Short mmCIF file of C-alpha atoms in Angstrom, two decimals:
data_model
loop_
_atom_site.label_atom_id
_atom_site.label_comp_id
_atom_site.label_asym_id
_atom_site.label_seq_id
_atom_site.Cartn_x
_atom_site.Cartn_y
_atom_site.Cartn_z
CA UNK A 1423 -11.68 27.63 -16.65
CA UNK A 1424 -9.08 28.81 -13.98
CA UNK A 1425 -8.86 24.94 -12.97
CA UNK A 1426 -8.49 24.13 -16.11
CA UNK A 1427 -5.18 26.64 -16.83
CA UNK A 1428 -4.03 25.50 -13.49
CA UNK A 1429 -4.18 21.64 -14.63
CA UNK A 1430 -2.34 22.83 -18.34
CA UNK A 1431 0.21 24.87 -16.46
CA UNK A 1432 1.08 21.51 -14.07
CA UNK A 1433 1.07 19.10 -16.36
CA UNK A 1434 4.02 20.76 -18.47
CA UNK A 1435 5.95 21.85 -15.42
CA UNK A 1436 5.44 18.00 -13.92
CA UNK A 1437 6.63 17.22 -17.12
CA UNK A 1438 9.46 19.30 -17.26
CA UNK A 1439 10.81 18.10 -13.67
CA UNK A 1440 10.58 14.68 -14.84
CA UNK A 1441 12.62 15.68 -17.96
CA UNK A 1442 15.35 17.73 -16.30
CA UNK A 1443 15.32 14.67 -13.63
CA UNK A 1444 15.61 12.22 -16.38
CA UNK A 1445 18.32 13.92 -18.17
CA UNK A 1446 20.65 14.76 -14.42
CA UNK A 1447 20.19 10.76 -14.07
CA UNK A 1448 21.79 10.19 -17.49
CA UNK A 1449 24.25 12.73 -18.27
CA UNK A 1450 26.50 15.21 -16.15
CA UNK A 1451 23.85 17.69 -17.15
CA UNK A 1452 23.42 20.46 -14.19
CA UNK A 1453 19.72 20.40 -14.75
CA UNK A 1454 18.69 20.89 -10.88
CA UNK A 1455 17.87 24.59 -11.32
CA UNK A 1456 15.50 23.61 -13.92
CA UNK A 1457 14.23 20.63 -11.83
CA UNK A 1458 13.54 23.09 -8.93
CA UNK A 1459 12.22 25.60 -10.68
CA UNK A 1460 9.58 23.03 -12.28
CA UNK A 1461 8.69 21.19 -9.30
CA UNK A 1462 7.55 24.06 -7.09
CA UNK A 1463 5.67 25.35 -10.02
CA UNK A 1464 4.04 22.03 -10.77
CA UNK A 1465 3.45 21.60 -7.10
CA UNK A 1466 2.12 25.27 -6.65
CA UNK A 1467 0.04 24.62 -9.47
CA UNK A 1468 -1.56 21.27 -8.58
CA UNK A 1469 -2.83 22.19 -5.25
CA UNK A 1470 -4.05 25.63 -6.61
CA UNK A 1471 -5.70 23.56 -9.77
CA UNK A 1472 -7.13 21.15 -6.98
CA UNK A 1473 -8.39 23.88 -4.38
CA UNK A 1474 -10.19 25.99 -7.38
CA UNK A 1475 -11.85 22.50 -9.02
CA UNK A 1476 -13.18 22.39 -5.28
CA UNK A 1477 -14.21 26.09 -5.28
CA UNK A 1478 -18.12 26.18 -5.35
CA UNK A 1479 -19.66 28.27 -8.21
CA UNK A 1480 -19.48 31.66 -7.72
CA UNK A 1481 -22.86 33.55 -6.94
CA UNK A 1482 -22.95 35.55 -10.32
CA UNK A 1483 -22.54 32.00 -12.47
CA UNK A 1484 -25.54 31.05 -10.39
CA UNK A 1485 -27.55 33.46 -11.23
CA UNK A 1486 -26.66 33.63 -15.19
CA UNK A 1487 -27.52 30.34 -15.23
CA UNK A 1488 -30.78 30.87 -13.18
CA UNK A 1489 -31.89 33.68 -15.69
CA UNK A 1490 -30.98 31.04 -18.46
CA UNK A 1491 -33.73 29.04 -17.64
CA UNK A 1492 -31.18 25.92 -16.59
CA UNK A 1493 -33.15 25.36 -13.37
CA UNK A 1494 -33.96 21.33 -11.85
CA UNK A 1495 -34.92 19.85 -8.80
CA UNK A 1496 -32.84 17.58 -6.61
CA UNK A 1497 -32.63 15.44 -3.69
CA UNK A 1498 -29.48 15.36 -1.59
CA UNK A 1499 -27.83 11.78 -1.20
CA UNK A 1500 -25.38 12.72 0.78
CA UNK A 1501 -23.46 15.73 2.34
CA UNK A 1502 -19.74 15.80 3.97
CA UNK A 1503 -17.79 18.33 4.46
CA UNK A 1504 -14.75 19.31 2.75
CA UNK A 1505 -12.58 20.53 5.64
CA UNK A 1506 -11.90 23.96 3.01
CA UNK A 1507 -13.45 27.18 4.68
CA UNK A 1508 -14.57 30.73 2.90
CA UNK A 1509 -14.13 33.34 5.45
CA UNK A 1510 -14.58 30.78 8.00
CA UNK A 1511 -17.75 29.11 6.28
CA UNK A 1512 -17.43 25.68 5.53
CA UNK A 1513 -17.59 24.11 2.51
CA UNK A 1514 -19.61 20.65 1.81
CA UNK A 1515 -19.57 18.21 -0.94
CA UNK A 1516 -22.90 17.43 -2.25
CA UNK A 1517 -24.01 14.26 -3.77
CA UNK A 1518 -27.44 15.47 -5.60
CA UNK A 1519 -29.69 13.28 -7.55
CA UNK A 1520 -30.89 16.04 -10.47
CA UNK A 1521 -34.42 15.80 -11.90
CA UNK A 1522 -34.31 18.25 -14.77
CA UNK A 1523 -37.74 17.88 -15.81
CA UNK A 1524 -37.60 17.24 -19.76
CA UNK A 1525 -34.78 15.04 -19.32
CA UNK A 1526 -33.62 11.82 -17.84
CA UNK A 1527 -32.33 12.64 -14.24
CA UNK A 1528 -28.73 12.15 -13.46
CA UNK A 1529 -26.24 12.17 -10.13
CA UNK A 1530 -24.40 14.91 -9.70
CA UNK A 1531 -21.53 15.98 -7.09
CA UNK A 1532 -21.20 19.39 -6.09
CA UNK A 1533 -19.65 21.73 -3.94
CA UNK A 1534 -21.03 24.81 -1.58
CA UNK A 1535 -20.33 27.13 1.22
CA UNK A 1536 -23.29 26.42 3.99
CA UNK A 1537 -23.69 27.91 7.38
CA UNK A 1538 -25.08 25.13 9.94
CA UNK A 1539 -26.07 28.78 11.91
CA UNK A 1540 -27.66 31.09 9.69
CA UNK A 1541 -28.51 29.09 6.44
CA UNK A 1542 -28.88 25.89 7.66
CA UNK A 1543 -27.24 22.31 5.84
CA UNK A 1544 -29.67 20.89 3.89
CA UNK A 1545 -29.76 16.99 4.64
CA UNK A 1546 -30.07 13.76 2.82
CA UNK A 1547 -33.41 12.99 1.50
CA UNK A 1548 -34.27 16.68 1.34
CA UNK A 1549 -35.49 18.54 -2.02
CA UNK A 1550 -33.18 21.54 -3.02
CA UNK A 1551 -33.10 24.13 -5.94
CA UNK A 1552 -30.40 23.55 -8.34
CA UNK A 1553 -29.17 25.29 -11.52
CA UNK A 1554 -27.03 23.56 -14.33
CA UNK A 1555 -23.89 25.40 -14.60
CA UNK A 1556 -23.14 23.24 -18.12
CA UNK A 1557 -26.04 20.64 -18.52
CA UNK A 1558 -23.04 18.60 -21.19
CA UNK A 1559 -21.02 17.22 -18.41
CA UNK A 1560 -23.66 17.16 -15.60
CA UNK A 1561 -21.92 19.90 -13.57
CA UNK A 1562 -24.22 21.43 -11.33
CA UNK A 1563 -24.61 24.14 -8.17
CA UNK A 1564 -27.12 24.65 -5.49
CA UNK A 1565 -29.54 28.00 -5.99
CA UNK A 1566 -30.19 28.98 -2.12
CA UNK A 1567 -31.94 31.60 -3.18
CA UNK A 1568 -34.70 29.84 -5.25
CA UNK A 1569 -37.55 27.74 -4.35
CA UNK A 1570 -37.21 23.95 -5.36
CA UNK A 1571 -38.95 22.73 -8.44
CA UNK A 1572 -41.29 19.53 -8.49
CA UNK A 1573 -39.22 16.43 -8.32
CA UNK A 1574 -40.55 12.96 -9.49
CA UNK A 1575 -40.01 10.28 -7.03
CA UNK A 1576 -39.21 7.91 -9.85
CA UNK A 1577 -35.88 9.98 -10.64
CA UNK A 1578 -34.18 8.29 -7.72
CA UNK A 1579 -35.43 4.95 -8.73
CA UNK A 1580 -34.01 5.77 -12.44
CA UNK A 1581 -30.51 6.37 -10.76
CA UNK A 1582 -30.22 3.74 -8.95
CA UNK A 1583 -30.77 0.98 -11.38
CA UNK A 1584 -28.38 2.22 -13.42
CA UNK A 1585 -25.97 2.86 -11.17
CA UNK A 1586 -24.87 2.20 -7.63
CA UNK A 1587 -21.89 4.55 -6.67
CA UNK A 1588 -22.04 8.17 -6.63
CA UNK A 1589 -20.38 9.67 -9.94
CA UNK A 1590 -18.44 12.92 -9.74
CA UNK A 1591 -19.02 15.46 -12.40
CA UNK A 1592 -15.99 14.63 -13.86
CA UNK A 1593 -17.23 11.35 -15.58
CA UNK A 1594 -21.09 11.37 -15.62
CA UNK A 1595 -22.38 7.62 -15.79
CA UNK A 1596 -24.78 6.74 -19.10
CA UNK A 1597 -28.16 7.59 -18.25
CA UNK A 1598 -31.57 6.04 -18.78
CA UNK A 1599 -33.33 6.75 -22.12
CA UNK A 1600 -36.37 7.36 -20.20
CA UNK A 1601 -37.68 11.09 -20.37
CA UNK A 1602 -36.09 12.08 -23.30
CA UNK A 1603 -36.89 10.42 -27.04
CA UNK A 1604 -33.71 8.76 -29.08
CA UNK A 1605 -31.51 11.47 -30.66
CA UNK A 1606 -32.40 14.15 -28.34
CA UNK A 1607 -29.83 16.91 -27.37
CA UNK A 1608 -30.43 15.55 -24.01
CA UNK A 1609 -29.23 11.90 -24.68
CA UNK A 1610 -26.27 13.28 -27.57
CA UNK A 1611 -25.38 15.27 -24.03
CA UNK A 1612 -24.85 12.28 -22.04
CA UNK A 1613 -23.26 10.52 -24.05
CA UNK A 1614 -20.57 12.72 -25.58
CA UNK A 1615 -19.33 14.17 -22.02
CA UNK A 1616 -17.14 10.96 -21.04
CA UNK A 1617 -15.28 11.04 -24.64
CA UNK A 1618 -14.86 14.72 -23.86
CA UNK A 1619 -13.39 14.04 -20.18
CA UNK A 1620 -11.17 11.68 -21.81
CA UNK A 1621 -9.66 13.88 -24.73
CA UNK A 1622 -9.13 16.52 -21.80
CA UNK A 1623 -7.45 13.83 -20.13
CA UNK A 1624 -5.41 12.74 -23.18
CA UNK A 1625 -4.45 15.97 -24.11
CA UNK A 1626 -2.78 16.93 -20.94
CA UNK A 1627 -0.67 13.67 -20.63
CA UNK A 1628 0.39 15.06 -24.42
CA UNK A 1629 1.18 17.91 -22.95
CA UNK A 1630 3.30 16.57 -19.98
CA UNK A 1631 5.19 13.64 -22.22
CA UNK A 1632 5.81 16.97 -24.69
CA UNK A 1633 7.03 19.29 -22.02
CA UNK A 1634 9.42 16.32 -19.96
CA UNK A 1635 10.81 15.60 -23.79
CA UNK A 1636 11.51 18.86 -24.64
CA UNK A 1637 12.96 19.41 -20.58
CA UNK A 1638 15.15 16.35 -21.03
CA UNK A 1639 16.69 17.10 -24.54
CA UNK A 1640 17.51 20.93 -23.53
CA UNK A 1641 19.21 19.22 -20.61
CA UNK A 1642 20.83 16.76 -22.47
CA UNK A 1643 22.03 18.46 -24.77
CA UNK A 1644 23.96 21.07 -22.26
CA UNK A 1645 25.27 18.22 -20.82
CA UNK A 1646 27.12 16.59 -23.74
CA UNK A 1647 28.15 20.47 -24.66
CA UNK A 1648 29.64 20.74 -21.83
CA UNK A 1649 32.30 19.03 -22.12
CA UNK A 1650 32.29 18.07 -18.17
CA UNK A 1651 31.74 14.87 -15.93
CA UNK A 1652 33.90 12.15 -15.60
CA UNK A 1653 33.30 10.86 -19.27
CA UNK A 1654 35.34 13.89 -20.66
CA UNK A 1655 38.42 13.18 -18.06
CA UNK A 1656 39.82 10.56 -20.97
CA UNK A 1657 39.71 12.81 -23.84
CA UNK A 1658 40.19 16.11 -24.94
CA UNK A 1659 37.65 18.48 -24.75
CA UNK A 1660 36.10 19.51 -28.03
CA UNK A 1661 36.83 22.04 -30.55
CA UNK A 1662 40.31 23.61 -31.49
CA UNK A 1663 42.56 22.60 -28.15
CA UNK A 1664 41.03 18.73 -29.71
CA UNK A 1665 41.79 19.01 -33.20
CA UNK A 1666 44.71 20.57 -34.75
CA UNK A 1667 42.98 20.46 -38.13
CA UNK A 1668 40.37 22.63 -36.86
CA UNK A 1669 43.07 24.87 -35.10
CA UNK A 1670 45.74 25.34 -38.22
CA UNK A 1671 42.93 26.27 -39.76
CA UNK A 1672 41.37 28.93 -37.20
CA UNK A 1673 44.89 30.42 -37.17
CA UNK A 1674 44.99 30.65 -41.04
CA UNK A 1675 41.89 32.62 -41.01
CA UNK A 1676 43.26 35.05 -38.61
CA UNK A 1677 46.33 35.90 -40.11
CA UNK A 1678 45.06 35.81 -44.18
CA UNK A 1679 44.60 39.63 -44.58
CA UNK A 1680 47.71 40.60 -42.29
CA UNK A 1681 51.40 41.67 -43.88
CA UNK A 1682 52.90 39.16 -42.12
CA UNK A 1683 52.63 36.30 -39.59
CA UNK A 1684 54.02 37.98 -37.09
CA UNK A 1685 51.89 37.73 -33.95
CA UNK A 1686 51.93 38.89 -30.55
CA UNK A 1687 49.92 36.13 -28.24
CA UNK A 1688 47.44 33.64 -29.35
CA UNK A 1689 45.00 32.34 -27.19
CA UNK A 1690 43.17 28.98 -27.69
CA UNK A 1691 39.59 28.31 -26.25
CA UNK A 1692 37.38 25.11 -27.40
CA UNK A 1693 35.02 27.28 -28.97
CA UNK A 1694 37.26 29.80 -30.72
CA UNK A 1695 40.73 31.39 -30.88
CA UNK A 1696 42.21 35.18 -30.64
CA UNK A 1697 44.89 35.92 -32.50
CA UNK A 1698 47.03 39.47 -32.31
CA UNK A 1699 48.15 40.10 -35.64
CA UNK A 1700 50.04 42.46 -37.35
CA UNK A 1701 47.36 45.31 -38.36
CA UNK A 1702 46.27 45.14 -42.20
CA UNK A 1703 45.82 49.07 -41.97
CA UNK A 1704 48.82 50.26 -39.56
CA UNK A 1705 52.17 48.30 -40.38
CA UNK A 1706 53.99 47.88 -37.04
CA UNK A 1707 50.96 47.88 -34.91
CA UNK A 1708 49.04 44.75 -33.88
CA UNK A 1709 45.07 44.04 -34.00
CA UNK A 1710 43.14 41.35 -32.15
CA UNK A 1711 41.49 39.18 -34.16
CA UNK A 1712 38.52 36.81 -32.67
CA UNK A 1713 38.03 33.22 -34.55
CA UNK A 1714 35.01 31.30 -34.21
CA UNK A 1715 33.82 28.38 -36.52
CA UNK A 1716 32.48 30.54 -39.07
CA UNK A 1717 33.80 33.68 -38.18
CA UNK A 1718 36.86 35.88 -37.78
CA UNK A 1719 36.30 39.07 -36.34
CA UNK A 1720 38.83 42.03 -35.98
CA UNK A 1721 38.20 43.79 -32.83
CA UNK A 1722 40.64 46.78 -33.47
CA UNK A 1723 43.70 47.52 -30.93
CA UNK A 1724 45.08 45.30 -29.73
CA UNK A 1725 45.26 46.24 -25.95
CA UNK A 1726 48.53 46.21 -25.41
CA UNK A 1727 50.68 46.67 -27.93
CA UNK A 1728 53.72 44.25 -28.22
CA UNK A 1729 57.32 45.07 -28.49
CA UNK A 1730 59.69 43.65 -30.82
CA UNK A 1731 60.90 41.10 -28.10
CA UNK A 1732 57.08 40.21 -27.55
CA UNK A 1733 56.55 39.27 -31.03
CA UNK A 1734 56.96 35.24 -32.99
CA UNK A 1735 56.24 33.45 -35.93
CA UNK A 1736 53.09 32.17 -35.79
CA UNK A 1737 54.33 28.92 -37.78
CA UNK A 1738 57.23 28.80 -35.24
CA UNK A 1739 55.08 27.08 -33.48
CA UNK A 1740 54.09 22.84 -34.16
CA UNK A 1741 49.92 23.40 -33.35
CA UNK A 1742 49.50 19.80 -34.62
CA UNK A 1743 50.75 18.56 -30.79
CA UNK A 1744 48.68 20.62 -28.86
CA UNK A 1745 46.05 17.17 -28.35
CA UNK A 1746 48.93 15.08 -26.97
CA UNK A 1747 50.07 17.88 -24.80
CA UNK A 1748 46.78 18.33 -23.48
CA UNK A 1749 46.21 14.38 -22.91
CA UNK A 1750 50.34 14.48 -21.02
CA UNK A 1751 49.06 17.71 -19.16
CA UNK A 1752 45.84 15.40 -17.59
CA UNK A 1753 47.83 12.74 -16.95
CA UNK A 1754 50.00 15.05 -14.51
CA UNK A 1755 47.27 16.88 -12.67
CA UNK A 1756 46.15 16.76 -9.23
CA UNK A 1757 43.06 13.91 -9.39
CA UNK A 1758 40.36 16.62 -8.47
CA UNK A 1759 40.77 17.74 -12.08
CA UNK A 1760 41.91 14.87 -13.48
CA UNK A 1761 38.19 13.26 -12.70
CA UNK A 1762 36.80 16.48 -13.78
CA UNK A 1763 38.33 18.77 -16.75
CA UNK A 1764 36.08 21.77 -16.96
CA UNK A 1765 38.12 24.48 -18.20
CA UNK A 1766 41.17 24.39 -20.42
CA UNK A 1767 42.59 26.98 -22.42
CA UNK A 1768 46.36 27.60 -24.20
CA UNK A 1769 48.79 30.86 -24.08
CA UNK A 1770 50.96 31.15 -26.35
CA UNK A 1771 53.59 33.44 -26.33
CA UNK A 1772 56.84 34.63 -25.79
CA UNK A 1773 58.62 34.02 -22.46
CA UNK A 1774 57.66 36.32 -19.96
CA UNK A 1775 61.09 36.58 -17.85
CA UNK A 1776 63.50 34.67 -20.44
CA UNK A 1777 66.90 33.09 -19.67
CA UNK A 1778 69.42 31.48 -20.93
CA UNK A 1779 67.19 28.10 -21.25
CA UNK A 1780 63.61 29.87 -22.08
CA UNK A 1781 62.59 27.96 -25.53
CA UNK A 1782 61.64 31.20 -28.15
CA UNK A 1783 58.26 30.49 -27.86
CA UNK A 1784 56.59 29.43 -24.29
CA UNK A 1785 52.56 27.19 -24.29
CA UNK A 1786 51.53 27.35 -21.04
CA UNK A 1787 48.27 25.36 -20.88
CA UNK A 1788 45.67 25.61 -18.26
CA UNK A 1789 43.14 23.08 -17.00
CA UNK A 1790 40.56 23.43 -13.87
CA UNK A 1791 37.87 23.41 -12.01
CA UNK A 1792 35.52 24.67 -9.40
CA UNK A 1793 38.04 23.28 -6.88
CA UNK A 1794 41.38 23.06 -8.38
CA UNK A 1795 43.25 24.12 -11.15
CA UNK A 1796 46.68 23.01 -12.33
CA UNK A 1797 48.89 23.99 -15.87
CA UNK A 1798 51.95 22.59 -17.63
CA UNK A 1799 54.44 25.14 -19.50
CA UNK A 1800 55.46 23.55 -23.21
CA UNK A 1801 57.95 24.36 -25.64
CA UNK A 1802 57.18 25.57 -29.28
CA UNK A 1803 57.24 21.70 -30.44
CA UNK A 1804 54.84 20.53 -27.47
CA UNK A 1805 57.69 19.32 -24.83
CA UNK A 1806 56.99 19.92 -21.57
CA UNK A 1807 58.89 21.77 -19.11
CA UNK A 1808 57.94 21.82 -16.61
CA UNK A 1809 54.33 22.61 -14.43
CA UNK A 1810 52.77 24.27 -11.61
CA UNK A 1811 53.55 20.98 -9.12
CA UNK A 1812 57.46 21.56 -9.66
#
């Protein structure tokens, strides 16, 4: 059962590497934490799943299947040894031919913890005691502690004709009608465990193609959010600093239950815009308003409270040139973020130090990066004057 969780548990993190993976090869998607974290689970979990499948039966499954009644005779075939030690006990892999008696005998592989000092290792051609941990898919440990049963010579005739390879547990070969009438439990047994092996098998490649699909579209689907990589460097990144449609209409929202349309500073993100307004409740005093897609959210106070001087029109100000700029501001920056856009945002507000030449209303707008970032100050109607290269 433990190998079992093991396999399910590496089979959707080897999936989900090879998703992630998949999805870093196509996009700009920063999937290596999740490839990382998925490999050296899948990895962990694969040599864990492969040491416990190795792991012989415990002594307390032997014995519940002893008091069971699922007792058989055997003959070793052969016996090698795993290179895995218990607390410095070796453990073998057993090739057993099983005589269960009632039923048509059947090889077997098995695994067990033997002492060449004190227990002795049984060896090829010699009779041992074995009980049948699940008789379905021939799985099978040795019972040190019992006396072997009677086993027919003829069982390891039987075997061989039908087959001349050992067969691991795993996959347990057909076996010979002989022993056991037509449409016995024994023969509906050894028949039915292959198709069962193989819908375990089928289910956790399911399981792997579900986990690397559902890996690769979370991944993908950052990465063409993010508005990042060298694809985005020719075009504006998405949401209000890209459309002025979208952006008239974020600002619309913000102001529709203030006196006026007097604002303080307006700041424009991709994903959403804040706005001080004039406050619904307090004539004279500004709020900050938050607008999101399908939101607009006032937020109280505005923080600091703007002076007269501080304050514009918000429809001073031509939003509908805000994509150009943006496109006029790439076109100037340093390569570094040229080839790679990640952040932009807009401030718009009065100037901070004004002169004699300072437009009424000053855009500053702001792109960068992890290594570099670079910004282009714009008058009300989008003309740019100047930028932080000057």
């Amino acid at each position: 059962m433990v190998a079992r969780l093991l396999g399910v548990v590496a089979a959707l993190t080897w999936g989900g590497a090879i998703g992630f993976t998949l999805a870093s090869i196509l996009t700009s998607a920063e999937a290596w934490p999740g490839i990382i974290a998925c490999g050296v689970i899948a990895i962990n979990a694969t040599v864990w799943a492969f040491v416990t499948a190795k792991m012989p039966a415990s002594r307390k499954r032997v014995g519940a299947a002893r008091a069971a009644g699922r007792t058989a005779a055997a003959r070793v075939e052969t016996i090698t040894p795993t290179g895995v030690t218990i607390n410095d006990v070796r453990v073998y892999e057993i090739t057993l031919t099983v005589d269960p008696g009632r039923r048509a005998p059947y090889r077997a592989v098995t695994t067990a913890t033997l002492d060449p000092v004190l227990g002795g290792v049984p060896q090829p051609g010699q009779i041992v005691a074995v009980v049948e941990l699940d008789p379905a898919t021939h799985q099978v440990a040795l019972d040190m502690d019992a006396t072997p049963g009677r086993f027919r010579a003829e069982a390891v005739v039987s075997v061989h004709d039908v087959q001349d390879a050992p067969v691991d547990v795993s996959a347990p070969a057909d076996q010979p009608s002989w022993g056991a009438a037509p449409g016995t439990p024994a023969e509906t047994a050894a028949t039915s465990a292959p198709t069962r092996k193989r819908r375990r098998g089928v289910a956790i490649g399911v399981l792997a193609i579900v986990a690397a699909a559902a890996a690769g579209s979370y991944a993908l689907a950052a990465g063409s959010g993010s508005g990042t990589g060298s694809d985005s460097a020719s075009a504006a990144p998405a949401g209000y600093i890209a459309s002025s449609e979208a952006l008239v209409d974020a600002l619309t929202r913000a102001v529709a239950g203030a006196p006026s349309s007097r604002v303080g500073e307006v700041v424009i993100h991709p994903e959403h815009v804040t706005v001080e307004i004039e406050s619904p409740d307090h004539p004279g005093y500004f709020d900050r308003v938050v607008v999101r897609e399908r939101t607009v959210d006032n937020t109280g106070a505005a923080p600091i409270q703007p002076e007269d001087d501080d304050v514009f029109d918000l429809w001073s100000v031509d939003w509908t040139a805000l994509p150009a700029l943006y496109e006029a501001a790439l076109e100037l920056a340093p390569e570094i973020v040229r080839d790679d856009p990640a952040r932009t945002h807009v401030v718009v507000q009065t100037p901070l130090i004004p002169n004699d030449t300072s437009p009424a209303v000053e855009i500053r707008l702001f792109i960068s990066n992890d290594y570099d970032s670079f910004w282009v100050d714009a008058g009300p109607t989008g003309e740019i004057l100047g930028d932080s290269g000057d």
